[in-house]
Amino acid sequence: MKMKGIGLTGFALTLTLMLSCAHGDDDSTTDKTLDNQNTVIENIMSRRSVRAYENRAVPRDTMELIAECGINAPNGMNKQEWEIRIVDNPEFINGVTELFVKENPDASNDPGFKNIFRNAPTVVFIGAPDNTYSGINCGLLGENMIIAAWSMGIGSCCLGGPVRFLNSEVASEYLKQLKFSDGYSLIYAIGFGYPAESPEAKPRDKGKIMFID
Ligand SMILES: Cc1cc2nc3c(=O)[nH]c(=O)nc-3n(C[C@H](O)[C@H](O)[C@H](O)COP(=O)(O)O)c2cc1C
């Protein structure tokens, strides 16, 4: 179905891309033809973290598709050692926020502050057992969701700060509500929503990339 949408030109481009990758082609002309020539690359390169959203949750069937993209990520031995909890209930989101603000009154001073999940109306919490591969599994899961969402016009922001709070004693009632299985803990969260801002790209250091001959 998707292939139909991409069309013959898109398919040919994808094929060219796959072939040039497979050949490890280091010709700079080829490199340039790769720039923004297919929708996956375009979405990866244009994605930015969003921290201001429209006032509506992402529909649940859309979130379900995004989550399915998540669980199709590569993961260690396909053990799928992850759990996803999707929350669009304002009582939960605002409840945790109120608790946080009680402890950290300055938090609500940010312009446009709506909640501690960088104002997202829908928040996905990702849990996993504590093992060597959890970070990798959950990171790949999250990036699949983030890119899938972006391709549908939905912004997101990874959230480390609020998760530290949810893992603290004072927020334990909320953590319980997420119903992670025994042995699983909350690793991180991602806020999702329809963007109400278009942030500039932050610079990336290409010096981090090196070919070893
Ligand atoms: C593990 C992790 C934790 C993050 N935690 C937060 C956070 O608590 N608050 C926030 O505003 N952004 C958070 N971010 C988003 C980063 O700040 C953002 O991805 C980075 O500045 C690059 O910007 P970009 O995503 O727009 O390219 C987090 C990102 C990651 C990967």
XYZ file of C-alpha atoms and ligand atoms in Angstrom:
244
model
C 0.000 0.000 0.000
C 2.712 2.424 1.024
C 4.700 1.576 -2.102
C 1.756 2.765 -4.218
C 1.850 6.141 -2.442
C 5.581 6.564 -2.942
C 5.212 5.884 -6.676
C 7.692 4.602 -9.199
C 10.105 7.545 -8.870
C 10.193 7.165 -5.094
C 10.747 3.444 -5.459
C 13.592 3.993 -7.932
C 15.158 6.537 -5.571
C 14.849 4.176 -2.613
C 16.444 1.432 -4.689
C 19.309 3.737 -5.714
C 19.771 4.672 -2.078
C 19.795 1.071 -0.934
C 22.259 0.090 -3.635
C 24.628 2.967 -2.929
C 24.498 2.163 0.800
C 25.074 -1.507 0.112
C 28.148 -0.666 -1.951
C 29.564 1.663 0.700
C 29.870 4.279 -2.048
C 31.941 7.215 -0.787
C 31.570 9.328 -3.926
C 30.488 12.835 -2.833
C 28.154 13.230 -5.840
C 26.197 10.231 -4.609
C 26.116 11.742 -1.103
C 24.441 14.890 -2.388
C 21.804 12.963 -4.300
C 20.851 11.340 -0.987
C 19.961 14.659 0.649
C 16.231 14.842 1.296
C 15.401 12.616 -1.629
C 13.195 10.207 0.218
C 10.544 10.661 2.842
C 12.382 8.772 5.572
C 15.483 10.928 5.266
C 13.362 14.051 4.920
C 11.518 13.227 8.151
C 14.683 12.402 10.068
C 16.405 15.598 8.943
C 13.440 17.922 9.501
C 12.346 16.596 12.904
C 12.860 18.902 15.879
C 11.812 18.598 19.503
C 8.542 20.419 20.037
C 7.609 22.069 23.327
C 4.458 23.999 22.369
C 1.364 22.173 21.178
C -2.199 22.723 20.072
C -4.745 22.121 22.776
C -5.872 18.649 21.657
C -4.640 15.150 22.322
C -3.480 12.973 19.443
C -6.366 10.614 18.483
C -5.971 7.203 20.059
C -6.004 5.284 16.765
C -3.136 7.483 15.569
C -1.246 6.871 18.821
C -1.864 3.153 18.392
C -0.240 3.258 14.952
C 2.677 5.262 16.358
C 3.091 2.717 19.163
C 2.990 -0.144 16.660
C 5.789 1.547 14.754
C 7.620 1.649 18.085
C 7.337 -2.052 18.796
C 8.555 -2.865 15.281
C 11.961 -1.470 16.202
C 14.910 -3.828 16.336
C 15.377 -5.229 19.837
C 17.627 -7.754 21.530
C 16.695 -11.303 20.434
C 13.176 -10.008 19.755
C 12.442 -10.409 23.477
C 10.465 -7.152 23.279
C 11.413 -6.247 26.802
C 9.521 -2.986 26.852
C 6.128 -1.664 27.886
C 4.400 1.405 26.509
C 1.829 3.365 28.469
C -0.058 6.064 26.589
C -1.657 8.781 28.703
C -3.960 11.476 27.339
C -5.989 11.873 30.515
C -5.679 15.510 31.657
C -6.327 14.423 35.257
C -3.109 12.398 35.235
C -1.049 14.972 33.333
C -2.290 17.936 35.371
C -2.181 15.984 38.635
C 1.521 15.151 38.260
C 2.164 18.703 37.154
C 0.464 20.192 40.228
C 2.466 17.915 42.485
C 5.706 18.903 40.740
C 4.939 22.602 40.836
C 4.142 22.371 44.551
C 7.714 21.159 45.071
C 9.284 23.363 42.376
C 7.253 26.587 42.192
C 9.545 28.150 39.564
C 8.689 25.428 37.056
C 5.470 27.113 36.002
C 7.201 30.414 35.186
C 8.112 29.277 31.662
C 6.171 31.227 29.051
C 3.344 29.058 27.679
C 3.657 26.573 30.563
C 0.850 23.995 30.525
C 2.404 20.939 32.099
C 5.730 19.381 33.078
C 5.734 17.148 29.993
C 6.889 20.105 27.941
C 3.216 20.970 27.496
C 2.358 17.837 25.508
C -1.308 16.738 25.597
C -0.374 13.067 25.085
C 2.493 11.415 26.923
C 3.995 8.001 26.254
C 5.817 6.359 29.158
C 8.307 3.635 28.328
C 9.235 0.965 30.842
C 11.730 -1.891 30.718
C 13.560 -4.313 32.975
C 16.963 -3.169 34.147
C 19.396 -4.939 31.835
C 22.263 -4.135 29.490
C 20.064 -3.720 26.434
C 17.178 -1.733 27.935
C 18.575 1.643 26.937
C 19.187 0.517 23.362
C 15.845 -1.265 23.003
C 13.858 1.621 24.439
C 15.835 4.230 22.506
C 15.151 2.504 19.204
C 11.497 2.016 20.147
C 11.162 5.711 20.927
C 12.880 6.952 17.790
C 10.592 4.809 15.632
C 7.609 6.443 17.348
C 9.080 9.936 17.059
C 9.812 9.647 13.336
C 6.484 7.939 12.569
C 4.695 10.737 14.426
C 6.652 13.473 12.649
C 5.784 11.934 9.279
C 2.116 12.458 10.214
C 2.559 16.062 11.324
C 2.802 15.200 15.023
C 5.570 16.708 17.114
C 7.268 15.185 20.126
C 9.857 15.737 22.814
C 11.833 13.139 24.753
C 11.484 13.734 28.475
C 14.089 12.874 31.043
C 13.376 15.524 33.713
C 9.721 14.672 34.485
C 10.606 10.988 34.606
C 13.072 11.591 37.434
C 10.178 13.152 39.328
C 7.779 10.291 38.554
C 10.362 7.846 39.853
C 10.602 9.757 43.134
C 8.728 8.790 46.303
C 6.419 11.793 46.221
C 4.971 10.823 42.809
C 4.711 7.074 43.522
C 0.888 7.054 43.293
C 1.111 8.256 39.691
C 3.850 5.793 38.798
C 1.608 2.993 40.108
C -1.163 4.137 37.784
C 1.099 3.354 34.819
C 0.798 -0.350 35.706
C 4.249 -1.458 34.624
C 4.828 -5.187 35.174
C 6.885 -6.435 38.107
C 10.568 -5.998 37.374
C 9.917 -3.170 34.928
C 10.738 0.441 35.674
C 10.017 3.701 33.951
C 12.960 4.532 31.662
C 11.818 7.692 29.916
C 8.819 9.412 28.406
C 7.972 11.134 25.154
C 5.415 13.915 24.827
C 3.355 14.012 21.619
C 0.988 16.545 20.105
C 0.203 18.781 17.174
C 2.969 21.412 17.028
C 2.209 25.042 17.830
C 5.810 26.047 17.040
C 8.445 25.297 14.403
C 11.798 25.226 16.211
C 15.013 25.845 14.318
C 17.392 22.939 13.914
C 20.062 22.794 16.602
C 23.578 22.462 15.188
C 25.040 18.993 14.814
C 28.751 18.231 14.924
C 29.730 16.288 11.828
C 33.158 15.881 13.394
C 31.656 13.032 15.416
C 31.589 10.966 12.230
C 34.763 9.296 11.048
C 35.478 6.654 8.453
C 38.198 4.265 9.523
C 40.302 3.022 6.629
C 17.273 11.085 26.814
C 16.727 12.445 26.473
C 16.172 13.221 27.478
C 15.628 14.469 27.159
N 15.021 15.191 28.154
C 14.464 16.374 27.852
C 13.754 17.095 28.857
O 13.613 16.654 30.003
N 13.219 18.297 28.524
C 13.331 18.810 27.250
O 12.831 19.896 27.003
N 13.992 18.133 26.267
C 14.553 16.929 26.525
N 15.191 16.216 25.536
C 15.252 16.754 24.156
C 16.641 17.282 23.803
O 16.882 18.476 24.499
C 16.713 17.499 22.263
O 16.488 16.294 21.605
C 18.084 18.069 21.858
O 18.292 19.344 22.402
C 18.241 18.151 20.335
O 17.232 18.963 19.765
P 16.249 18.382 18.639
O 15.535 17.173 19.212
O 15.281 19.490 18.351
O 17.064 18.012 17.438
C 15.706 14.965 25.819
C 16.258 14.148 24.821
C 16.737 12.900 25.129
C 17.267 12.017 24.022
